[in-house]
Coordinates of C-alpha atoms and ligand atoms in Angstrom, one line a residue:
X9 CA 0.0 0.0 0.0
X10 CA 1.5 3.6 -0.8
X11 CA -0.6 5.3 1.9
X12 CA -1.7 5.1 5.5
X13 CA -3.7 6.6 7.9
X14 CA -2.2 6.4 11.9
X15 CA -3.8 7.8 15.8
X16 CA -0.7 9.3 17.3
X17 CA -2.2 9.6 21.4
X18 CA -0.4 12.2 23.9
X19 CA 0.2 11.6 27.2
X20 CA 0.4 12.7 30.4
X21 CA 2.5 12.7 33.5
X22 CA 1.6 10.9 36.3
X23 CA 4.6 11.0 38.4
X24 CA 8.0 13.3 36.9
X25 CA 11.1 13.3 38.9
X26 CA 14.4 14.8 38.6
X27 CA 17.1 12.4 39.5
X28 CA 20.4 14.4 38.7
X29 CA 22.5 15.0 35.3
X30 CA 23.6 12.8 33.1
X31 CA 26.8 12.7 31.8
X32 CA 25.2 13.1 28.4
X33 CA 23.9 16.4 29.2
X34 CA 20.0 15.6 29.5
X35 CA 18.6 14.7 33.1
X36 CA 17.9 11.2 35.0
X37 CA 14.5 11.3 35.2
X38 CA 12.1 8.8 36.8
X39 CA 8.4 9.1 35.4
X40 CA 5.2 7.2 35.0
X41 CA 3.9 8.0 31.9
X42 CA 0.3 7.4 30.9
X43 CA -1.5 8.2 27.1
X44 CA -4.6 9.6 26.7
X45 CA -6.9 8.8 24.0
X46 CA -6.7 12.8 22.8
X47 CA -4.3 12.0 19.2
X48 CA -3.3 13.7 16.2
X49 CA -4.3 11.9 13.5
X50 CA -1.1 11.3 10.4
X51 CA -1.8 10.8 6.7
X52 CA 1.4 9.5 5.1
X53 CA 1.5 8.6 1.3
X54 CA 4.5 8.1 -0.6
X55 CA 5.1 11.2 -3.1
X56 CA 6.9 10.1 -6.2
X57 CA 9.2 13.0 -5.7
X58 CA 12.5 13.5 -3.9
X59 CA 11.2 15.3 -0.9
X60 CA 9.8 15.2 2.3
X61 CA 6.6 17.7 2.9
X62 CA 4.8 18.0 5.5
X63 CA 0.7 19.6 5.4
X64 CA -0.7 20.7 8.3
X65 CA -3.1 24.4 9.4
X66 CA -2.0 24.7 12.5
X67 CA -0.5 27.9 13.0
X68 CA 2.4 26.9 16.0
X69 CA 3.3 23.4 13.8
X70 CA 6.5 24.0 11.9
X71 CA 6.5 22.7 8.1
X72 CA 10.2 22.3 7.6
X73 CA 12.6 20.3 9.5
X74 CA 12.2 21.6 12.3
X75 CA 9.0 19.4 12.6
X76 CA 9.7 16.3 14.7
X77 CA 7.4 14.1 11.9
X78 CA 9.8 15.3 9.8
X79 CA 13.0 14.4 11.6
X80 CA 11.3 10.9 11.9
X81 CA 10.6 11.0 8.1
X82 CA 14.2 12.3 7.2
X83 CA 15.6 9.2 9.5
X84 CA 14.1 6.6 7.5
X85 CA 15.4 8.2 4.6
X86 CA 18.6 7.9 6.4
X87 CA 18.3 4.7 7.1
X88 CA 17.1 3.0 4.5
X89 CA 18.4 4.6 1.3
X90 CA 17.6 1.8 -1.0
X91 CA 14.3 2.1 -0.2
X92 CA 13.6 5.3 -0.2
X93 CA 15.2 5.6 -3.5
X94 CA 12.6 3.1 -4.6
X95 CA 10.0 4.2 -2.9
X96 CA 10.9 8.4 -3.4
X97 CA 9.7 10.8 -1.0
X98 CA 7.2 11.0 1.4
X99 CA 4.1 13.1 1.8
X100 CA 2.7 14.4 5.7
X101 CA -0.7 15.3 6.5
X102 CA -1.0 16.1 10.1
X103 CA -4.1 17.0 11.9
X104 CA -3.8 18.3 15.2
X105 CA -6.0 17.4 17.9
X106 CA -3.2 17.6 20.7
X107 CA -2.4 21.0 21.8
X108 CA 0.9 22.7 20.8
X109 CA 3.9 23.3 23.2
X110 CA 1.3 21.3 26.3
X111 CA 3.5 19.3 27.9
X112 CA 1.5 16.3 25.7
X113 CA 4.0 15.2 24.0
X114 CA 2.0 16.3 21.0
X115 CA 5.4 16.6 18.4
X116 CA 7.1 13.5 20.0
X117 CA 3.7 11.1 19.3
X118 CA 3.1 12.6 15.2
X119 CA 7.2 10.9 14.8
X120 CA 6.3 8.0 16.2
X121 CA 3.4 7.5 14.1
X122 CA 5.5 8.4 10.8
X123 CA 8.1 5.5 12.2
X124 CA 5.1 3.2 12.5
X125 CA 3.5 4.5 8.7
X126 CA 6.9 4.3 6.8
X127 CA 7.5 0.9 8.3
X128 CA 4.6 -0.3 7.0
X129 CA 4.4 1.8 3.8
X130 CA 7.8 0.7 2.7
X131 CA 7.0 -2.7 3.9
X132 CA 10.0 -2.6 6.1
X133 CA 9.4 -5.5 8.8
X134 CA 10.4 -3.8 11.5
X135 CA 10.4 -5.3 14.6
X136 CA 9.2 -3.1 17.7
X137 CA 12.1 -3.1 19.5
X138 CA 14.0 -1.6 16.1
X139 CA 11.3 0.7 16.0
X140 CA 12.0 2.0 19.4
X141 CA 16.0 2.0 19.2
X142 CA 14.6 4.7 16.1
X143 CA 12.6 6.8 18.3
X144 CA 15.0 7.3 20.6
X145 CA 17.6 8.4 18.3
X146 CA 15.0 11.0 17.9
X147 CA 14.1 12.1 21.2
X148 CA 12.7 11.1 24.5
X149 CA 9.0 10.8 24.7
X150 CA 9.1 9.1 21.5
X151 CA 9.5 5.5 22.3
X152 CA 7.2 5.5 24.8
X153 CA 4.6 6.9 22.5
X154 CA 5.3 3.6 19.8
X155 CA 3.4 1.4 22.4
X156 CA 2.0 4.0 25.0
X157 CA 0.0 2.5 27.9
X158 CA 1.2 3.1 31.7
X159 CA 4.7 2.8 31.9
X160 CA 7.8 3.6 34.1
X161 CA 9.8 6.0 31.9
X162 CA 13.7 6.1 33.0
X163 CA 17.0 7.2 31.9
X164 CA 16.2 10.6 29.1
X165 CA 12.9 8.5 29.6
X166 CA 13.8 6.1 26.8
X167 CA 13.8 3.1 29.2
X168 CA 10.6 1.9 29.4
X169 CA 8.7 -1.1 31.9
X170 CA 5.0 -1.5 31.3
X171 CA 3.3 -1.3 35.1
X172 CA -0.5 -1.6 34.4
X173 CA -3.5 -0.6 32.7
X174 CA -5.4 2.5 33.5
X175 CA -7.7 3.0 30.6
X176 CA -11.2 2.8 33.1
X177 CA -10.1 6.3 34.0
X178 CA -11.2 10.1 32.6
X179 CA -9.5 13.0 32.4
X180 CA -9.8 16.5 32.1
X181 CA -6.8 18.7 30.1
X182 CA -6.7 22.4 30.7
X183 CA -4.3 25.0 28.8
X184 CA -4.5 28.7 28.0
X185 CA -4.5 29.0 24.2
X186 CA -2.0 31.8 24.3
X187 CA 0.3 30.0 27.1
X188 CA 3.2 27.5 25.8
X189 CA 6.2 26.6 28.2
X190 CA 9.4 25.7 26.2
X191 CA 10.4 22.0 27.7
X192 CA 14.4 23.3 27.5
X193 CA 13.2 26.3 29.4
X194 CA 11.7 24.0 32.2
X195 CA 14.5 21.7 32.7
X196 CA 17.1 24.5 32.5
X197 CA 15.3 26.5 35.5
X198 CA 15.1 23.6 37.5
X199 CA 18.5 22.9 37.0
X200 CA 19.6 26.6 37.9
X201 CA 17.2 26.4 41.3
X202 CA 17.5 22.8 42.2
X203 CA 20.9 21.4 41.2
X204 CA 22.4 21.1 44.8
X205 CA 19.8 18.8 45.5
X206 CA 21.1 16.4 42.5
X207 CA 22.6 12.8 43.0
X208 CA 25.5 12.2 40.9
X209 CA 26.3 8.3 41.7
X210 CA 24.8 5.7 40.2
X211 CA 24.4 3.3 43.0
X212 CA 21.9 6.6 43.8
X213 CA 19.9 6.7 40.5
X214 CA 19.3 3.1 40.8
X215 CA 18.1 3.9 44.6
X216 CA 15.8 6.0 43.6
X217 CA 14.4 4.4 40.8
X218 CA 14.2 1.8 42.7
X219 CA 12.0 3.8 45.0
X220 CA 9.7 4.9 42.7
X221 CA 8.8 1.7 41.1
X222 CA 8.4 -0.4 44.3
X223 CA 6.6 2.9 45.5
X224 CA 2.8 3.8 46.4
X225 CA 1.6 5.0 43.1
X226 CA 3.2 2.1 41.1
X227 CA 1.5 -0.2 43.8
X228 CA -1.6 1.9 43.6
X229 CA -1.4 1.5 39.8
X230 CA -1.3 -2.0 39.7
X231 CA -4.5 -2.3 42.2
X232 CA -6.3 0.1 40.1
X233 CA -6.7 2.4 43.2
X234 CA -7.9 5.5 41.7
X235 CA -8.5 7.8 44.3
X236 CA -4.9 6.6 46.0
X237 CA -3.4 7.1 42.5
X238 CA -4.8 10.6 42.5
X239 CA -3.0 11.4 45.4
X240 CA -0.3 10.1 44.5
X241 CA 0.7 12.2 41.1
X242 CA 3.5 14.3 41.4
X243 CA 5.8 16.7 39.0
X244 CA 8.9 18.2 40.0
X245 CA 8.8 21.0 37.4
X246 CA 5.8 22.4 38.9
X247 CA 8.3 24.0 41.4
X248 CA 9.5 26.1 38.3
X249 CA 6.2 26.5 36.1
X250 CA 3.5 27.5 38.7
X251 CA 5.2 30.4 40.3
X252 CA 6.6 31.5 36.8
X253 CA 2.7 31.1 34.9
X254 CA 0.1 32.2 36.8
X255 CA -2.1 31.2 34.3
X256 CA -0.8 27.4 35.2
X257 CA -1.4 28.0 38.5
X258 CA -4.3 29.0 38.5
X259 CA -5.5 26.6 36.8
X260 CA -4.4 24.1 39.4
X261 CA -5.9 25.9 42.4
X262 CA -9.1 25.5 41.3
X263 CA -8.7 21.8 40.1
X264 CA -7.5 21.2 43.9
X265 CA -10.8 23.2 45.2
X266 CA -13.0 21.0 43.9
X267 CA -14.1 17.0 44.2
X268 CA -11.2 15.5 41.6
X269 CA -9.4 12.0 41.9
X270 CA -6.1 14.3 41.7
X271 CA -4.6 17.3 39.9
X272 CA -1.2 18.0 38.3
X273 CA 1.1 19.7 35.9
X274 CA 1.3 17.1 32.8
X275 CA 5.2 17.1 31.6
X276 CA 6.6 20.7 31.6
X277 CA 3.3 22.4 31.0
X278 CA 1.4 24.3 30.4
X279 CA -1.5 21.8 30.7
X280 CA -3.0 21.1 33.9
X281 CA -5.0 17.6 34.3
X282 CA -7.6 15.9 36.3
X283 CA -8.3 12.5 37.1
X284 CA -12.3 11.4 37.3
X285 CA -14.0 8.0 37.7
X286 CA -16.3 8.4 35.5
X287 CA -17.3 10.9 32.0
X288 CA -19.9 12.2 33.4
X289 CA -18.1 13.7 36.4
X290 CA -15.7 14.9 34.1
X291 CA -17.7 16.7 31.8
X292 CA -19.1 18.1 35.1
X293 CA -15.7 19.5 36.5
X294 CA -14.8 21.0 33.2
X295 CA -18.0 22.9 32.9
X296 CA -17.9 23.9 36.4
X297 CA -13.9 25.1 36.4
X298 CA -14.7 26.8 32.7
X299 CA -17.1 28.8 34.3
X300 CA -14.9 29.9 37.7
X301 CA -12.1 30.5 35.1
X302 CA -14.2 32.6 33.4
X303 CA -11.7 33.5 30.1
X304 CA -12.0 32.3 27.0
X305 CA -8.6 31.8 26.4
X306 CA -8.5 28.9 28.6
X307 CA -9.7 25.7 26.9
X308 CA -10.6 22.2 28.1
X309 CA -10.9 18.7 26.7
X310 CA -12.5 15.8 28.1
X311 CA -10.8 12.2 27.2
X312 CA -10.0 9.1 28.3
X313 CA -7.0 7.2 29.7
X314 CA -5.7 5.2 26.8
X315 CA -3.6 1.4 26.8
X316 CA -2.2 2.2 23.4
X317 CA 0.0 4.0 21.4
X318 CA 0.1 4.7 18.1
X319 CA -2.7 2.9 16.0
X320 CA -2.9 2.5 12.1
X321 CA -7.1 3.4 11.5
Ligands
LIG1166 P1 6.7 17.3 25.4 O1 5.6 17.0 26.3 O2 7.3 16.1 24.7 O3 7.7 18.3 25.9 P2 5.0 19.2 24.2 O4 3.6 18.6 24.1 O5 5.3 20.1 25.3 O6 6.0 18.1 24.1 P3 5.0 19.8 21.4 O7 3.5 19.9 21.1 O8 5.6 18.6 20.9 O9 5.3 20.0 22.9 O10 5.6 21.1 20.7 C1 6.8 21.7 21.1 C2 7.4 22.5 20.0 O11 7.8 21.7 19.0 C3 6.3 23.4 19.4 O12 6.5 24.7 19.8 C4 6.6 23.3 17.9 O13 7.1 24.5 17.4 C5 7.6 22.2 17.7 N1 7.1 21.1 16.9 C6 7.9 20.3 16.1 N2 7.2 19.4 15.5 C7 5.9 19.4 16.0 C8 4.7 18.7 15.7 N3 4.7 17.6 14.9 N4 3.6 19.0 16.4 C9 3.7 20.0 17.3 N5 4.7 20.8 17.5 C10 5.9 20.5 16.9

């Protein structure tokens, strides 16, 4: 087949902790990562030409090489030369359902659904664990976003363990439209503020991985005890967001006045999330913050916690 159409889910953070640095430059983190059913949906054909172009009308999505679908793209291309001279280039039609710049992981899911389409359009044979050496030559999030699900992100957040499935849950994403928090930005400010407190051996980093996955929320998460998961989320880069976005704080005060399973930051924000038992509560909440936010530029979505990652439709 010369064309396919893939779901590319985002994601939120349960749990984000910042270990120390890496000798690499990036940070240890330990996270629990958890997609949502909220995707972009991708449109990849193969072009006849000798290029790689990417489609998409939203405003904030870059259409040069900048775009991470692109990147993904161009690394096949890489790759595989053989084939691609064969095959020629590659068309992109994204549609954006994930906000831009949210802390979703928006950019990091539309690559791993190009991996997915070009594997299958050029009838590659991939395995999954070759796909996800790919994605992480490409960034972070973006092996966990091949398979999503719950999962214990470590390392960049490359290394991945599945711990459970939470897709009974709902959840309710908040962002100002005009708010985006750069991810470098986040992680540089934390480092500036926090980096006395980091632990530089790796007999530590195991510790406290070690921590975290024999921890409350992972044991929580494997019960399927929502309320003590809700109390259980935690982001360290809300120490450097909230005070620096009002907006993002804001946002999470009145999450925390009202009935919720739990509140957080998702990722380096600017989206704030809550956890719900059911839609209709949901629905309920987001109506009910919407109106005690009172500005339109704050928007909400309603979804649902998700066991999968990126899906050919
Ligand atoms: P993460 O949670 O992984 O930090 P994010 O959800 O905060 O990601 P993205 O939506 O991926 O952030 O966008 C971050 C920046 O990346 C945007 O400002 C945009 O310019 C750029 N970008 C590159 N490729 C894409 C893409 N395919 N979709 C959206 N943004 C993209």
């Amino acid at each position: 087949m010369q064309s396919y159409s893939l779901l590319a889910p985002g994601k939120i953070n349960l749990y984000l902790e910042i270990i120390g640095d890496r000798p690499d430059g990036f940070h240890e983190l330990v996270m629990i990562l958890q997609s949502i059913e909220l995707a972009d949906r991708i449109d990849i054909k193969a072009s006849g030409t000798q290029k790689i172009t990417i489609y998409c009308d939203h405003p904030q999505v870059p259409l040069d090489e900048t775009n991470l679908a692109y990147k993904a793209a161009l690394l096949m291309c890489e790759v595989f030369p053989d084939v691609y001279a064969n095959y020629g280039g590659i068309d992109l039609r994204i549609t954006k359902n994930l906000p831009v710049a949210a802390g979703l992981a928006g950019g990091s899911a539309d690559a791993a659904a190009v991996l997915v389409g070009v594997n299958l359009m050029w009838n590659l044979g991939l395995t999954q664990l070759e796909l996800q050496e790919l994605a992480a030559k490409l960034g972070s999030d973006i092996p966990f976003c091949l398979n999503g699900g719950t999962v214990i992100a470590t390392g960049r957040g490359e290394k991945l363990d599945e711990i459970g499935c939470l897709d009974n849950l709902w959840v309710v994403l908040a962002k100002s439209k005009t708010t985006g928090v750069s991810t470098p930005w986040a992680y540089q400010t934390y480092r500036q503020q926090y980096s006395d407190s980091y632990i530089t051996d790796p007999d530590g980093f195991r510790h406290r991985r070690d921590r975290v996955s024999t921890g409350a929320l992972v044991q929580a998460i494997a019960a399927k005890d929502s309320s003590k998961i809700g109390g259980l989320l935690y982001n360290d880069l809300e120490k450097v967001v909230l005070p620096n976005y009002p907006q993002v704080e804001q946002l999470k005060t009145e999450f925390s006045s009202i009935e919720t399973l739990g509140t957080m930051m998702s990722g380096s924000g600017p989206t704030v999330f809550a956890l719900f038992e059911t839609k209709e509560q949901a629905d309920e909440v987001a109506k009910q913050v919407k109106i005690s936010i009172g500005d339109p530029d704050v928007e909400f979505w309603v979804t649902k916690l998700a066991s999968n990652g990126i899906q050919v439709i």
